[in-house]
Every structure is written in structure tokens, then in C-alpha cells.
PDB file of C-alpha atoms in Angstrom:
ATOM      1  CA  MET M  12      78.118 173.808  45.289  1.00 95.00           C
ATOM      2  CA  PRO M  13      76.360 171.692  42.716  1.00 95.00           C
ATOM      3  CA  LEU M  14      72.629 172.095  42.491  1.00 97.00           C
ATOM      4  CA  PRO M  15      71.841 168.669  43.961  1.00 95.00           C
ATOM      5  CA  THR M  16      73.917 169.363  47.140  1.00 93.00           C
ATOM      6  CA  PRO M  17      71.867 168.238  50.197  1.00 93.00           C
ATOM      7  CA  LEU M  18      70.029 170.991  52.007  1.00 95.00           C
ATOM      8  CA  THR M  19      71.694 170.047  55.284  1.00 95.00           C
ATOM      9  CA  LYS M  20      75.152 170.786  53.766  1.00 92.00           C
ATOM     10  CA  VAL M  21      74.001 174.053  52.190  1.00 96.00           C
ATOM     11  CA  SER M  22      72.356 175.179  55.516  1.00 97.00           C
ATOM     12  CA  ALA M  23      75.359 174.234  57.583  1.00 96.00           C
ATOM     13  CA  THR M  24      77.685 176.077  55.259  1.00 95.00           C
ATOM     14  CA  ARG M  25      75.568 179.198  55.373  1.00 97.00           C
ATOM     15  CA  ALA M  26      75.405 178.909  59.217  1.00 98.00           C
ATOM     16  CA  TYR M  27      79.237 179.363  59.191  1.00 97.00           C
ATOM     17  CA  GLY M  28      78.646 182.694  57.436  1.00 96.00           C
ATOM     18  CA  ALA M  29      79.447 181.626  53.872  1.00 93.00           C
ATOM     19  CA  GLU M  30      77.667 182.762  50.784  1.00 93.00           C
ATOM     20  CA  VAL M  31      76.534 179.634  48.980  1.00 96.00           C
ATOM     21  CA  ILE M  32      76.155 179.660  45.234  1.00 96.00           C
ATOM     22  CA  LEU M  33      74.480 176.680  43.729  1.00 98.00           C
ATOM     23  CA  HIS M  34      75.548 175.922  40.157  1.00 97.00           C
ATOM     24  CA  GLY M  35      75.819 172.954  37.857  1.00 97.00           C
ATOM     25  CA  ALA M  36      74.770 169.329  37.909  1.00 96.00           C
ATOM     26  CA  ASN M  37      77.976 168.046  39.458  1.00 94.00           C
ATOM     27  CA  TYR M  38      81.174 169.072  41.322  1.00 91.00           C
ATOM     28  CA  ASP M  39      83.212 169.793  38.168  1.00 93.00           C
ATOM     29  CA  GLU M  40      80.603 172.315  36.912  1.00 96.00           C
ATOM     30  CA  ALA M  41      80.298 173.968  40.299  1.00 96.00           C
ATOM     31  CA  TYR M  42      84.143 174.087  40.552  1.00 95.00           C
ATOM     32  CA  GLU M  43      84.390 175.865  37.138  1.00 96.00           C
ATOM     33  CA  ARG M  44      81.913 178.401  38.284  1.00 97.00           C
ATOM     34  CA  ALA M  45      83.812 178.930  41.558  1.00 96.00           C
ATOM     35  CA  VAL M  46      87.034 179.511  39.577  1.00 96.00           C
ATOM     36  CA  GLU M  47      85.268 182.134  37.440  1.00 97.00           C
ATOM     37  CA  HIS M  48      83.705 183.751  40.466  1.00 96.00           C
ATOM     38  CA  GLY M  49      87.070 183.911  42.147  1.00 95.00           C
ATOM     39  CA  LYS M  50      88.742 185.542  39.185  1.00 97.00           C
ATOM     40  CA  GLN M  51      85.889 188.065  38.797  1.00 97.00           C
ATOM     41  CA  ASP M  52      85.946 189.189  42.371  1.00 96.00           C
ATOM     42  CA  ASN M  53      89.656 188.677  43.089  1.00 97.00           C
ATOM     43  CA  LEU M  54      88.994 186.001  45.651  1.00 95.00           C
ATOM     44  CA  THR M  55      91.193 183.178  46.857  1.00 93.00           C
ATOM     45  CA  LEU M  56      89.847 179.750  45.989  1.00 92.00           C
ATOM     46  CA  ILE M  57      90.488 176.957  48.476  1.00 89.00           C
ATOM     47  CA  HIS M  58      89.951 173.649  46.749  1.00 89.00           C
ATOM     48  CA  ALA M  59      87.620 171.243  48.571  1.00 84.00           C
ATOM     49  CA  PHE M  60      90.114 168.320  48.530  1.00 84.00           C
ATOM     50  CA  ASP M  61      93.062 168.925  46.190  1.00 85.00           C
ATOM     51  CA  ASP M  62      94.936 171.214  48.611  1.00 88.00           C
ATOM     52  CA  ASP M  63      97.886 170.316  50.868  1.00 89.00           C
ATOM     53  CA  ALA M  64      96.407 172.251  53.815  1.00 91.00           C
ATOM     54  CA  VAL M  65      93.004 170.636  53.429  1.00 89.00           C
ATOM     55  CA  ILE M  66      94.529 167.186  53.233  1.00 89.00           C
ATOM     56  CA  ALA M  67      96.660 167.924  56.329  1.00 91.00           C
ATOM     57  CA  GLY M  68      93.538 169.025  58.152  1.00 93.00           C
ATOM     58  CA  GLN M  69      91.793 165.833  57.119  1.00 92.00           C
ATOM     59  CA  GLY M  70      94.794 164.032  58.589  1.00 92.00           C
ATOM     60  CA  THR M  71      93.800 165.069  62.047  1.00 95.00           C
ATOM     61  CA  LEU M  72      90.983 162.508  61.786  1.00 93.00           C
ATOM     62  CA  GLY M  73      93.583 159.782  61.396  1.00 92.00           C
ATOM     63  CA  LEU M  74      95.375 161.082  64.545  1.00 94.00           C
ATOM     64  CA  GLU M  75      92.095 161.051  66.415  1.00 95.00           C
ATOM     65  CA  ILE M  76      91.485 157.430  65.338  1.00 92.00           C
ATOM     66  CA  LEU M  77      94.889 156.402  66.686  1.00 92.00           C
ATOM     67  CA  GLU M  78      94.285 158.328  69.928  1.00 94.00           C
ATOM     68  CA  GLN M  79      91.150 156.387  70.544  1.00 94.00           C
ATOM     69  CA  GLN M  80      92.241 152.986  69.265  1.00 91.00           C
ATOM     70  CA  ARG M  81      96.046 152.526  69.341  1.00 86.00           C
ATOM     71  CA  ASP M  82      95.862 148.883  68.191  1.00 86.00           C
ATOM     72  CA  ILE M  83      93.729 149.570  65.184  1.00 86.00           C
ATOM     73  CA  GLU M  84      93.977 146.845  62.484  1.00 83.00           C
ATOM     74  CA  VAL M  85      92.671 148.722  59.486  1.00 82.00           C
ATOM     75  CA  VAL M  86      91.172 152.113  58.501  1.00 83.00           C
ATOM     76  CA  VAL M  87      88.288 152.130  56.074  1.00 80.00           C
ATOM     77  CA  ALA M  88      87.260 155.471  54.670  1.00 80.00           C
ATOM     78  CA  PRO M  89      84.952 156.757  52.034  1.00 77.00           C
ATOM     79  CA  ILE M  90      86.397 158.352  48.950  1.00 75.00           C
ATOM     80  CA  GLY M  91      85.191 161.205  46.786  1.00 74.00           C
ATOM     81  CA  GLY M  92      87.937 163.513  45.745  1.00 74.00           C
ATOM     82  CA  GLY M  93      90.672 161.782  47.804  1.00 78.00           C
ATOM     83  CA  GLY M  94      91.436 164.466  50.344  1.00 83.00           C
ATOM     84  CA  LEU M  95      89.919 162.673  53.296  1.00 86.00           C
ATOM     85  CA  ILE M  96      91.633 159.333  52.683  1.00 85.00           C
ATOM     86  CA  GLY M  97      94.849 161.121  51.676  1.00 87.00           C
ATOM     87  CA  GLY M  98      94.972 162.956  54.974  1.00 91.00           C
ATOM     88  CA  ILE M  99      93.999 159.979  57.137  1.00 90.00           C
ATOM     89  CA  ALA M 100      96.359 157.558  55.315  1.00 88.00           C
ATOM     90  CA  CYS M 101      99.290 159.981  55.613  1.00 90.00           C
ATOM     91  CA  ALA M 102      98.737 160.586  59.314  1.00 92.00           C
ATOM     92  CA  VAL M 103      98.030 156.950  60.245  1.00 91.00           C
ATOM     93  CA  LYS M 104     100.992 155.614  58.148  1.00 89.00           C
ATOM     94  CA  GLU M 105     103.327 158.134  59.648  1.00 91.00           C
ATOM     95  CA  MET M 106     102.349 157.024  63.199  1.00 91.00           C
ATOM     96  CA  ASN M 107     101.970 153.300  62.451  1.00 88.00           C
ATOM     97  CA  PRO M 108     103.098 152.067  58.999  1.00 87.00           C
ATOM     98  CA  ALA M 109     101.738 148.569  59.709  1.00 86.00           C
ATOM     99  CA  VAL M 110      98.112 149.778  59.520  1.00 85.00           C
ATOM    100  CA  PRO M 111      96.700 149.314  56.084  1.00 77.00           C
ATOM    101  CA  SER M 112      94.364 151.956  54.830  1.00 66.00           C
ATOM    102  CA  VAL M 113      91.341 150.989  52.704  1.00 62.00           C
ATOM    103  CA  TRP M 114      89.175 153.387  50.675  1.00 62.00           C
ATOM    104  CA  SER M 115      85.751 152.639  49.430  1.00 62.00           C
ATOM    105  CA  ALA M 116      83.861 154.526  46.781  1.00 58.00           C
ATOM    106  CA  ALA M 117      80.247 155.255  47.722  1.00 56.00           C
ATOM    107  CA  GLY M 118      78.176 152.125  47.350  1.00 55.00           C
ATOM    108  CA  GLN M 119      81.082 149.809  46.760  1.00 58.00           C
ATOM    109  CA  ASP M 120      82.439 147.941  49.775  1.00 59.00           C
ATOM    110  CA  THR M 121      80.708 147.338  53.033  1.00 65.00           C
ATOM    111  CA  PHE M 122      82.901 147.767  56.119  1.00 63.00           C
ATOM    112  CA  ASP M 123      83.371 143.992  56.381  1.00 71.00           C
ATOM    113  CA  GLU M 124      84.381 143.797  52.670  1.00 71.00           C
ATOM    114  CA  GLY M 125      86.836 146.586  53.017  1.00 65.00           C
ATOM    115  CA  ARG M 126      88.370 145.170  56.175  1.00 67.00           C
ATOM    116  CA  ASP M 127      88.684 141.670  54.557  1.00 73.00           C
ATOM    117  CA  ARG M 128      90.277 143.226  51.430  1.00 68.00           C
ATOM    118  CA  ALA M 129      92.809 145.064  53.574  1.00 65.00           C
ATOM    119  CA  ARG M 130      93.646 141.894  55.575  1.00 70.00           C
ATOM    120  CA  SER M 131      94.083 139.867  52.414  1.00 73.00           C
ATOM    121  CA  SER M 132      96.194 142.317  50.567  1.00 65.00           C
ATOM    122  CA  GLY M 133      98.686 143.001  53.380  1.00 60.00           C
ATOM    123  CA  ASN M 134      99.440 146.645  52.453  1.00 49.00           C
ATOM    124  CA  PRO M 135      96.928 148.345  50.171  1.00 46.00           C
TER     125      PRO M 135
END
């Protein structure tokens, strides 16, 4: 994980039994170190968001949204690497293609702005 990773995330990850190595100023630097570490110790690297199984797992959130709110008008989700919105959008679109999905980079849209953008675009 990058050095500035929040302590809550580091602690929670360790609580699952993982060895946490903090390295680099950002995700890309930490990822490079993880790749090196994996090669050195013959470990399997599971990418945090660019992995079909991870994206499929994230899609379960979209299914839960639909279970709780069948007549949902729009889904607004944060975006970092794209795995979360990729999974949610795939699952929701498969179940109800009429629901637009809207992503929002951190600090960009408010919920209302995202919803309004989705409604005005018809099918983002």
C-alpha cells in the first residue's frame, strides 16, 4: 500500500491476517513494489481493481442495490481505478439496462450533480 494509506485501512487489512508493506507515494509506486515482491517470493498478485474476478465481486454491490431498490433511477458511484463502477455497472445493466450508471471522481460531483447529469444524458 502507498505510504499515505489511511491507518484504518492498514489496520483492517492486517486484521484479516495480511502482511502490509507500505511503499511509495502513490498507488503506482506501491503496485510496482508489489510486483517485485511477488516475483521475488513467487507469490500470486491479485490486482486491486484491474482483475475480472475482483470486478465481478464488486458487481455484487450492484445486485444488492437492485435487491433493495428495484425501481432505482440512477446509480452514482465513486471512481478510483474503475473496478467498483465496472462491477456495479455490469451487474445493474445486465439486470436493468434502463438504469444509467454515473461515476464521480473524488471531489467532483455531488450526489445531486451526478443524478442530474445522468438524467440529462439519458444513458451515460
